[in-house]
Short mmCIF file of C-alpha atoms in Angstrom, two decimals:
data_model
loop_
_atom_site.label_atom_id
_atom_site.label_comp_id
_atom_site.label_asym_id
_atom_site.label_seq_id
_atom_site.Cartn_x
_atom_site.Cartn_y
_atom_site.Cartn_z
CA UNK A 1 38.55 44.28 93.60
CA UNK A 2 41.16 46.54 92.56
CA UNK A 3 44.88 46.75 91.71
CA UNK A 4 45.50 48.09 94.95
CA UNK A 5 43.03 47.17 97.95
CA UNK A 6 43.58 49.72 99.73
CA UNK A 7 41.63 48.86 103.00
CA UNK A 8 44.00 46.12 102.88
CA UNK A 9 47.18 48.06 102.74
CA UNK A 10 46.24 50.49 105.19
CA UNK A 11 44.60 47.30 107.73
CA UNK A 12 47.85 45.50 107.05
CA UNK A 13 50.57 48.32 107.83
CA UNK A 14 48.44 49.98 110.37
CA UNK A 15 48.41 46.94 113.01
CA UNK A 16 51.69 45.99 111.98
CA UNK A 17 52.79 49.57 113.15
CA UNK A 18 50.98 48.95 116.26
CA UNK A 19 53.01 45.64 117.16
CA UNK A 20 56.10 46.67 115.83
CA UNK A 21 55.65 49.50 118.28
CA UNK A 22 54.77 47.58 121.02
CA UNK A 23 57.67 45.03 120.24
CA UNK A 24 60.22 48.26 120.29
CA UNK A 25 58.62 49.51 123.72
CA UNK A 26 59.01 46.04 125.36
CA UNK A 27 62.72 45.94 124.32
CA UNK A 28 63.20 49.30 125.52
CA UNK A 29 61.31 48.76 129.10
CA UNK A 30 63.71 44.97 129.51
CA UNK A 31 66.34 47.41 128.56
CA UNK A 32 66.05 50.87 130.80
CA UNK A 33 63.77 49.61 133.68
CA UNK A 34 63.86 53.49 134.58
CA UNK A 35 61.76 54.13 131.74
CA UNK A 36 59.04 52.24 134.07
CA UNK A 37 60.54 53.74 137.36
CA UNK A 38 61.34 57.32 135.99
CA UNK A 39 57.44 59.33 136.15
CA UNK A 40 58.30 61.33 132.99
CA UNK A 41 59.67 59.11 131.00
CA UNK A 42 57.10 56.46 132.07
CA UNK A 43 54.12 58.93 131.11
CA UNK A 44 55.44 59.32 128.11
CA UNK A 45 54.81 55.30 127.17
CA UNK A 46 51.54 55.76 128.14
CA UNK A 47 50.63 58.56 126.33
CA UNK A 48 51.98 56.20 123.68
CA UNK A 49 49.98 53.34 124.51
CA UNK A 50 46.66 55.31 123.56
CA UNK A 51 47.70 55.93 120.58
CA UNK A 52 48.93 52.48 119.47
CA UNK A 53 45.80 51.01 120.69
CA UNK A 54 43.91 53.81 118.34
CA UNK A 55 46.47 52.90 115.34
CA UNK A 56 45.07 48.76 115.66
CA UNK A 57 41.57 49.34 116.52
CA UNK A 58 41.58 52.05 113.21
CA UNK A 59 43.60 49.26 111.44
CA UNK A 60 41.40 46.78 112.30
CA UNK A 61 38.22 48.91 110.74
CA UNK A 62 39.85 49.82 107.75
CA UNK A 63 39.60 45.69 107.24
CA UNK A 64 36.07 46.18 107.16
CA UNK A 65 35.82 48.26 103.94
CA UNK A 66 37.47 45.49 101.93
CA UNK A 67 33.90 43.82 102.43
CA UNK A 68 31.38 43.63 100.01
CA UNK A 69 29.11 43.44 103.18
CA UNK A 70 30.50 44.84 106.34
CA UNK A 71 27.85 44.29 108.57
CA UNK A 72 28.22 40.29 107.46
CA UNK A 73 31.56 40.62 108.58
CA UNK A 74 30.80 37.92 111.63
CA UNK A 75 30.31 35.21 109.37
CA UNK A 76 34.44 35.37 108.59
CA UNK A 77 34.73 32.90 111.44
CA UNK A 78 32.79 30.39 111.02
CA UNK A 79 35.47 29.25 108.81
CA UNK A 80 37.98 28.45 111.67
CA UNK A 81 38.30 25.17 111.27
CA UNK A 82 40.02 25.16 107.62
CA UNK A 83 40.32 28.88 106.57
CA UNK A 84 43.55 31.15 107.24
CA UNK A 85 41.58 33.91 106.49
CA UNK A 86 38.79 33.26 109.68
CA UNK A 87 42.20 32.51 111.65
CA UNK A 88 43.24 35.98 110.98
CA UNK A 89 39.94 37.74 111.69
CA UNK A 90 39.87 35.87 115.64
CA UNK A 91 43.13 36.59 115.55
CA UNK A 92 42.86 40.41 115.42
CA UNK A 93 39.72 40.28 117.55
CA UNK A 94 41.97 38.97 120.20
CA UNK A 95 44.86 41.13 118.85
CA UNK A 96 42.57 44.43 119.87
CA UNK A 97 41.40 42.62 123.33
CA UNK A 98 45.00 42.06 124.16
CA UNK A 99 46.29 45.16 123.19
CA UNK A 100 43.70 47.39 125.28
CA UNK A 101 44.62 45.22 128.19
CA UNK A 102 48.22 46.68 127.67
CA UNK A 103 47.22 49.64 127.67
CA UNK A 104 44.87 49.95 130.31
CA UNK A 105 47.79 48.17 132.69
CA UNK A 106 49.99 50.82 131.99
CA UNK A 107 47.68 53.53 132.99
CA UNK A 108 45.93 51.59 136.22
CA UNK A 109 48.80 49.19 137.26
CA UNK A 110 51.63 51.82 136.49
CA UNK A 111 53.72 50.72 140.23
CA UNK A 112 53.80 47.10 138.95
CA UNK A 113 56.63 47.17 137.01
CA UNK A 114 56.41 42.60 136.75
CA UNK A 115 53.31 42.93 135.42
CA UNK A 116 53.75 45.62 132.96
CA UNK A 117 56.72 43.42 131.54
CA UNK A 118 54.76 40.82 131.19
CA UNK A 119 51.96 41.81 129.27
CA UNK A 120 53.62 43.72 127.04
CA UNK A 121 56.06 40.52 126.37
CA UNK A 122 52.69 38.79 125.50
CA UNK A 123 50.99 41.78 123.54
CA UNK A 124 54.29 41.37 121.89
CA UNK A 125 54.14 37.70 120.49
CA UNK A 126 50.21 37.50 120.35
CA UNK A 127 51.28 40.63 118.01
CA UNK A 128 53.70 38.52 115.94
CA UNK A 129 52.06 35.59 115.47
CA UNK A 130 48.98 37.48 114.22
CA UNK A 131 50.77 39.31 111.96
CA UNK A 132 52.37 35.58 110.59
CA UNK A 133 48.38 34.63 110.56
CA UNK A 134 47.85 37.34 108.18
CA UNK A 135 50.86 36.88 105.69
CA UNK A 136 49.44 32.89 105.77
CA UNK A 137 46.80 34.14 104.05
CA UNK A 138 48.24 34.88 101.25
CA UNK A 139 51.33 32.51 101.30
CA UNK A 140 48.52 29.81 101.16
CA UNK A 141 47.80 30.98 97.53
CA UNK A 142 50.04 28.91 95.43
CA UNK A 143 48.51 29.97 92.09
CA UNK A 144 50.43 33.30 92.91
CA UNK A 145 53.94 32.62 93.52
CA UNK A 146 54.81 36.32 94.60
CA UNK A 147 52.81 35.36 97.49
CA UNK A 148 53.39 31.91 97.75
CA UNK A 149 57.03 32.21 99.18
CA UNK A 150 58.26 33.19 103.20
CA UNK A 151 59.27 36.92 101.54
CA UNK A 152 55.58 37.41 102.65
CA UNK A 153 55.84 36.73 105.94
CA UNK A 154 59.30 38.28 105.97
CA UNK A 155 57.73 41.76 104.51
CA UNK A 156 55.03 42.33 107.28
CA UNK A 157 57.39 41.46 109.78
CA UNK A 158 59.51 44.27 108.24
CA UNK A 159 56.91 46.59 108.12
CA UNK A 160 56.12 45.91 111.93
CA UNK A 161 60.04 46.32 113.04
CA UNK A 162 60.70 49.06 110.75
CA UNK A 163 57.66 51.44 111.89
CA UNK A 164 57.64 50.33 115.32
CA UNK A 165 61.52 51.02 115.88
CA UNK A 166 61.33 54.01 114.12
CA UNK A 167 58.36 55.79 115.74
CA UNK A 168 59.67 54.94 119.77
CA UNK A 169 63.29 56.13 118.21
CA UNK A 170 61.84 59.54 116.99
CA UNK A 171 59.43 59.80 120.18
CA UNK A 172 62.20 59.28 122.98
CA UNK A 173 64.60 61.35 120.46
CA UNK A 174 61.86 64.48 120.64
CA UNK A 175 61.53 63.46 124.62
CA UNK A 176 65.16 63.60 124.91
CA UNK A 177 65.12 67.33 123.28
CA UNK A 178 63.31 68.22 127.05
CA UNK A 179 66.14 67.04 129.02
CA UNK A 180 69.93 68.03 130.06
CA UNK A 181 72.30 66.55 128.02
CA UNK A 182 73.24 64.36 130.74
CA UNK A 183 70.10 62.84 131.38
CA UNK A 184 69.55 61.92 127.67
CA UNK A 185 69.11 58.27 126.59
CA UNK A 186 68.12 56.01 123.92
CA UNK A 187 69.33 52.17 123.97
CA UNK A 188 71.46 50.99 120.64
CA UNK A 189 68.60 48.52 120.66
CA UNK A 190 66.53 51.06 118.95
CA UNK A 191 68.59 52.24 116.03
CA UNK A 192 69.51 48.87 115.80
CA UNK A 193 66.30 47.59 115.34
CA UNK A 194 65.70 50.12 112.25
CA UNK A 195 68.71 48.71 110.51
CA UNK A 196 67.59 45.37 111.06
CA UNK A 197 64.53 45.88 109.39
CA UNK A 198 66.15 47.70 106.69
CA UNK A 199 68.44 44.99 105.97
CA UNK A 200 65.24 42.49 106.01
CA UNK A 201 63.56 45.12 103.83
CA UNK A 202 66.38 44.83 101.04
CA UNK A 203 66.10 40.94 101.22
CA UNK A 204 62.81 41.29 100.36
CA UNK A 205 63.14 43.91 97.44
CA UNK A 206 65.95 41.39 96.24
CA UNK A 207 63.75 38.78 96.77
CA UNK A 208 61.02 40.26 94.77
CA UNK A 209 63.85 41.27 91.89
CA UNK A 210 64.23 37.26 91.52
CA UNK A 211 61.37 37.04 89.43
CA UNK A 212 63.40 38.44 86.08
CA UNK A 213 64.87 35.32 86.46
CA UNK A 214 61.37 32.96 86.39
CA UNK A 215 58.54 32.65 84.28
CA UNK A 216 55.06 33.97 83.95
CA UNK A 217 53.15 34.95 86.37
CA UNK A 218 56.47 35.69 89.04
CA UNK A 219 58.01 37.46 85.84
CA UNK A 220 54.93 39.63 85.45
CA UNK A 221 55.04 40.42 88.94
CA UNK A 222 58.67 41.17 88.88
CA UNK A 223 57.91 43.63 85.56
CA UNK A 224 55.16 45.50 87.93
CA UNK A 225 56.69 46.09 90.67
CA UNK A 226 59.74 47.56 89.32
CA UNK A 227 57.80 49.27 86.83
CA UNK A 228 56.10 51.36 89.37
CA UNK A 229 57.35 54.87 90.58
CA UNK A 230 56.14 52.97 94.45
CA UNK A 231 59.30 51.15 94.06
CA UNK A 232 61.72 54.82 93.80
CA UNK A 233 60.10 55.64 97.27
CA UNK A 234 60.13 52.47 99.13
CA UNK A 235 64.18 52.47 98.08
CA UNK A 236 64.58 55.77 99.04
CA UNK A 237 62.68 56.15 101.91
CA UNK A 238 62.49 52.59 102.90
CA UNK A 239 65.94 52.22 103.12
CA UNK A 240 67.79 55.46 102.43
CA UNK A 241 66.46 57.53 104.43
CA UNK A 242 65.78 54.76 107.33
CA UNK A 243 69.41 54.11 107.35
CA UNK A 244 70.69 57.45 107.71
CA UNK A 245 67.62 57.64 110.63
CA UNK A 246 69.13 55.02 112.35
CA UNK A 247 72.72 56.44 112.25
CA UNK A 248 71.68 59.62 113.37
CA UNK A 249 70.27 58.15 116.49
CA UNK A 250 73.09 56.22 116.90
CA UNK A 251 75.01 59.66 117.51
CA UNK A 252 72.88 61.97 118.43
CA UNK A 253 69.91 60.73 120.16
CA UNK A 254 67.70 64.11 119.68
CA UNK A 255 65.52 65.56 116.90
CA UNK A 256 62.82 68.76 117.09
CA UNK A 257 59.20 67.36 117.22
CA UNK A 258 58.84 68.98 113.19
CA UNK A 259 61.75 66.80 111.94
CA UNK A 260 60.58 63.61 113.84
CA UNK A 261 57.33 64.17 112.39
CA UNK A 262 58.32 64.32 108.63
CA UNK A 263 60.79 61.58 108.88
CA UNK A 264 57.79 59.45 110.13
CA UNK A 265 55.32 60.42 107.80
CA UNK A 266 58.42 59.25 104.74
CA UNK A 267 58.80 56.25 106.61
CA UNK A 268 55.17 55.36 107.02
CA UNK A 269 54.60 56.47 103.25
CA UNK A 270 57.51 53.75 101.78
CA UNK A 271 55.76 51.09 104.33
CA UNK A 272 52.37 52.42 102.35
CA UNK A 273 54.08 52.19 99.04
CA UNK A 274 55.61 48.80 99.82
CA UNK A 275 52.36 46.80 100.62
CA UNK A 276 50.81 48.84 97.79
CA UNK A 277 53.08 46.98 95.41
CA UNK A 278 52.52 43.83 97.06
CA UNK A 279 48.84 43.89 96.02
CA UNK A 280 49.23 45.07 92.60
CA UNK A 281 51.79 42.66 92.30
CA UNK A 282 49.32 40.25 91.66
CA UNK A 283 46.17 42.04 91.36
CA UNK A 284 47.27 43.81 87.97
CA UNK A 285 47.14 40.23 86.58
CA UNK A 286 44.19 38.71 85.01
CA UNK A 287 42.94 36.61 86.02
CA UNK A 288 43.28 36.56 89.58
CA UNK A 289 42.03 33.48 90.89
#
């Protein structure tokens, strides 16, 4: 195992960024019903739709690696019955199933506008509560107290709200580029959603700075985390530059497909960072278990 686990990090933030997506486009379709009604803008959320189904299903491999034995991997649920960690394998399995039934609905049953709102209202919570499944895992581990306390549920749900906000906000904001000024629109739920997760995000980094205050192993976990350069770009990026994102929007709802794309790839990288110094947050202690 290393300090890292990076098929971890990338399973973890991956199908977070998939729900948190999916969470932003359901608030956004209860919010402008023309961006079901509207053929452009509606084609748009479907183009969308294949690739958040591609992010969670890639997510969901990436898992896989963590394995000593990937092609055992079936046996992880024969634990059901008393293991969070089977619980969060069926979970994604029926994460996946759920989530390609979203997104086939929205490219066969595109004139049923009931039907698309409710799936993606359930695609939504079965979303959410898998991503709770998954932080159980660790919180379950009360021999590690960086983990055993809600800031890890709180954290993935921050990673899910923060990427999925942020990458509909920078789509409709490039979409918007293609229109008159008049027929430009982005809901304040959007923005507003990115500065929600960045004030979550700074409960958790204040949550994690805590630890100074306690005793071994939460004190050595305090020491590496803030120790680590990670910690520079998850402030900065994480919530620097994802505030002043969120403001922008908030004024001008329109960005050039270049800038979208590098403000993304910041954001995505201090989500990266983040989780990265929730593993070695624990795993650079000895011993682990």
């Amino acid at each position: 195992m290393s300090e890292y686990e990076l098929p971890l990090v990338f399973f973890t933030v991956f199908c977070q960024w998939a729900v948190g997506t999916i969470v932003a486009i359901t608030i956004l379709i209860l919010a402008q019903p023309i961006w079901l009604t509207e053929e452009k803008r509606f084609n748009t959320l479907r183009n969308m739709a294949v690739v958040i189904l591609t992010v969670n299903i890639l997510g969901s491999m990436l898992s896989l690696l963590h394995l000593g034995s990937p092609t055992g991997a079936y046996r992880a649920i024969l634990g059901i019955g008393h293991s969070w960690l089977s619980r969060e394998v069926v979970a994604f399995v029926l994460l996946n199933a759920v989530v390609f039934s979203w997104a086939a609905i929205l490219f066969r049953f595109n004139r049923s506008h009931a039907l698309i709102r409710g799936v993606s209202l359930l695609a939504s919570l079965a979303g959410l509560a898998a991503i709770l499944v998954s932080a159980q895992v660790y919180y379950q581990m009360s021999s590690h107290p960086l983990w055993h306390s809600p800031i890890t549920h709180l954290s993935f749900i921050t990673t899910a709200l923060l990427l999925g906000f942020a990458t509909l906000g920078l789509r409709i904001s490039v979409f918007n580029a293609t229109l008159d000024k008049h027929q430009r629109q982005l809901p304040t739920q959007l923005p507003g959603g990115i500065l929600l997760a960045v004030a979550l995000m700074l409960a958790v980094i204040l949550g994690y700075s805590a630890g100074f205050s306690e005793q071994g192993k939460m004190l050595a976990s305090a020491i590496a985390i803030f120790g680590s350069g990670l910690m520079v770009w998850l402030i900065f990026a994480g919530l620097i530059i994802a505030t002043g994102l969120a403001t922008y929007l908030y004024r001008q709802p329109v960005l050039s497909a270049g800038t979208a794309g590098v403000l993304m790839l910041a954001l995505l990288c201090a989500s990266v960072s983040g989780r990265m110094l929730f593993y070695s947050g624990v795993m650079g202690q000895y011993p682990w278990f």
